[in-house]
Amino acid sequence: MSKKVLFGVDYTDNELLKVVLYLFAGGTAAVAEWTLFYVLLNYIFKDLPVTFVTLIMAVSAIAFILSTLYHYFLGNILVFDSGSRYGRREEIGLVFLVSITGLLFNLILMYIFVGLFDWDPMVSKVLASCILVIWNYLARRKWIFGS
């Protein structure tokens, strides 16, 4: 594992600090996702001739994909040891597999919350994101970057 240092402090073996930094990376990615979702839904794509649920699903997917890319890069800088367990090509493939699975979970939750329960789209997006934090961390730690 490569050495992880932040503000002169070596935290390579400090799992608690890594979880905190993962939550920071995920938290900022979530804020980016929610902001993108709101802007795309209410300003960019609001006049598309599609059903509201279809619009919610499309906007949710776009925001999720862009924030996942941001989260991948920040997570590799702060938390995970990119390239140590797998070659870069395999690692990126696994990240996309985990992300696509997360996206499917996200879309299913958005469909349930908005399409079936008729909840507010923004509240639904935040709730779906909170649920997916657990999936993302455990999948990346266990299958991609190792523990």
XYZ file of C-alpha atoms in Angstrom:
147
model
C 0.000 0.000 0.000
C 1.275 3.439 -0.834
C 1.730 5.872 1.993
C -1.211 8.185 2.740
C -0.234 11.540 4.250
C -2.454 14.534 4.980
C -1.122 17.734 6.532
C 2.067 15.886 7.436
C 0.218 13.081 9.253
C 0.713 9.517 7.989
C -2.666 7.763 8.102
C -1.814 4.763 5.935
C -3.005 2.280 8.580
C -5.628 4.453 10.284
C -8.946 2.931 9.185
C -11.047 5.367 11.222
C -9.478 8.368 9.514
C -9.918 6.682 6.132
C -13.636 6.211 6.832
C -13.909 9.888 7.838
C -12.099 10.944 4.658
C -14.297 8.604 2.609
C -17.363 10.257 4.137
C -15.876 13.663 3.277
C -15.253 12.586 -0.330
C -18.707 11.010 -0.484
C -20.343 13.985 1.195
C -18.902 16.467 -1.264
C -19.805 14.111 -4.126
C -23.357 13.898 -2.753
C -23.657 17.693 -2.617
C -22.394 17.834 -6.210
C -24.909 15.154 -7.224
C -27.823 16.877 -5.517
C -26.868 20.236 -7.036
C -26.576 18.738 -10.509
C -29.880 16.910 -10.044
C -31.655 20.107 -8.994
C -30.178 22.262 -11.762
C -30.744 19.670 -14.504
C -34.294 18.954 -13.357
C -35.419 22.528 -12.794
C -33.456 24.491 -15.401
C -31.660 22.481 -18.082
C -34.089 19.684 -18.977
C -37.344 20.985 -17.494
C -39.083 21.433 -20.843
C -38.280 18.034 -22.360
C -41.399 16.355 -23.793
C -41.206 13.277 -21.537
C -43.116 12.071 -18.512
C -42.035 13.440 -15.153
C -40.860 10.027 -13.941
C -38.769 9.549 -17.115
C -37.244 12.985 -16.595
C -36.463 12.146 -12.954
C -34.762 8.899 -13.998
C -32.657 10.526 -16.737
C -31.574 13.479 -14.607
C -30.841 11.169 -11.692
C -28.596 9.007 -13.893
C -26.651 11.986 -15.292
C -26.070 13.513 -11.857
C -25.085 10.128 -10.411
C -22.543 9.375 -13.147
C -20.829 12.774 -12.929
C -20.641 12.719 -9.146
C -19.329 9.134 -9.218
C -16.408 10.217 -11.401
C -15.598 13.014 -8.956
C -15.875 10.602 -6.026
C -13.605 8.032 -7.694
C -10.768 10.507 -8.148
C -11.072 12.079 -4.691
C -11.410 8.655 -3.050
C -8.233 7.480 -4.742
C -6.341 10.530 -3.554
C -7.557 10.447 0.055
C -8.594 6.888 0.914
C -7.869 4.026 -1.412
C -4.632 2.697 -2.834
C -5.356 2.841 -6.528
C -3.508 0.319 -8.671
C -2.112 -1.784 -5.836
C -4.516 -4.728 -5.954
C -5.339 -4.777 -9.658
C -3.873 -3.223 -12.754
C -5.382 0.123 -13.672
C -7.504 -1.415 -16.441
C -9.032 -4.041 -14.139
C -9.517 -1.481 -11.380
C -11.377 0.909 -13.660
C -13.539 -1.965 -14.904
C -14.432 -2.910 -11.342
C -15.148 0.712 -10.433
C -17.536 0.938 -13.378
C -19.173 -2.352 -12.361
C -19.710 -1.125 -8.784
C -20.873 2.257 -10.077
C -23.315 0.749 -12.581
C -24.727 -1.447 -9.823
C -24.996 1.634 -7.609
C -26.686 3.520 -10.430
C -29.229 0.711 -10.836
C -29.917 0.787 -7.080
C -30.243 4.569 -7.311
C -32.713 4.405 -10.200
C -34.783 1.700 -8.511
C -34.964 3.755 -5.322
C -35.877 6.911 -7.269
C -38.607 5.024 -9.133
C -40.006 3.655 -5.864
C -39.821 6.950 -3.981
C -41.044 9.262 -6.761
C -42.964 6.965 -9.123
C -44.738 4.788 -6.572
C -44.769 6.766 -3.326
C -45.078 10.191 -5.008
C -42.447 11.694 -2.701
C -40.684 14.961 -3.429
C -37.884 14.330 -5.986
C -35.213 16.201 -4.019
C -36.036 14.409 -0.750
C -36.033 11.128 -2.658
C -32.628 11.893 -4.197
C -31.084 12.668 -0.813
C -32.547 9.525 0.770
C -31.358 7.317 -2.113
C -27.868 8.823 -1.837
C -27.712 8.143 1.896
C -28.668 4.512 1.368
C -26.050 4.072 -1.363
C -23.160 5.372 0.766
C -22.992 2.018 2.527
C -22.996 0.034 -0.728
C -20.320 2.209 -2.314
C -17.876 2.089 0.579
C -18.174 -1.627 1.240
C -17.998 -2.608 -2.431
C -14.959 -0.464 -3.138
C -13.156 -1.510 0.025
C -13.862 -5.226 -0.324
C -13.729 -5.902 -4.053
C -11.658 -3.160 -5.629
C -9.096 -1.685 -3.283
C -8.876 -4.345 -0.582
C -9.151 -3.816 3.134
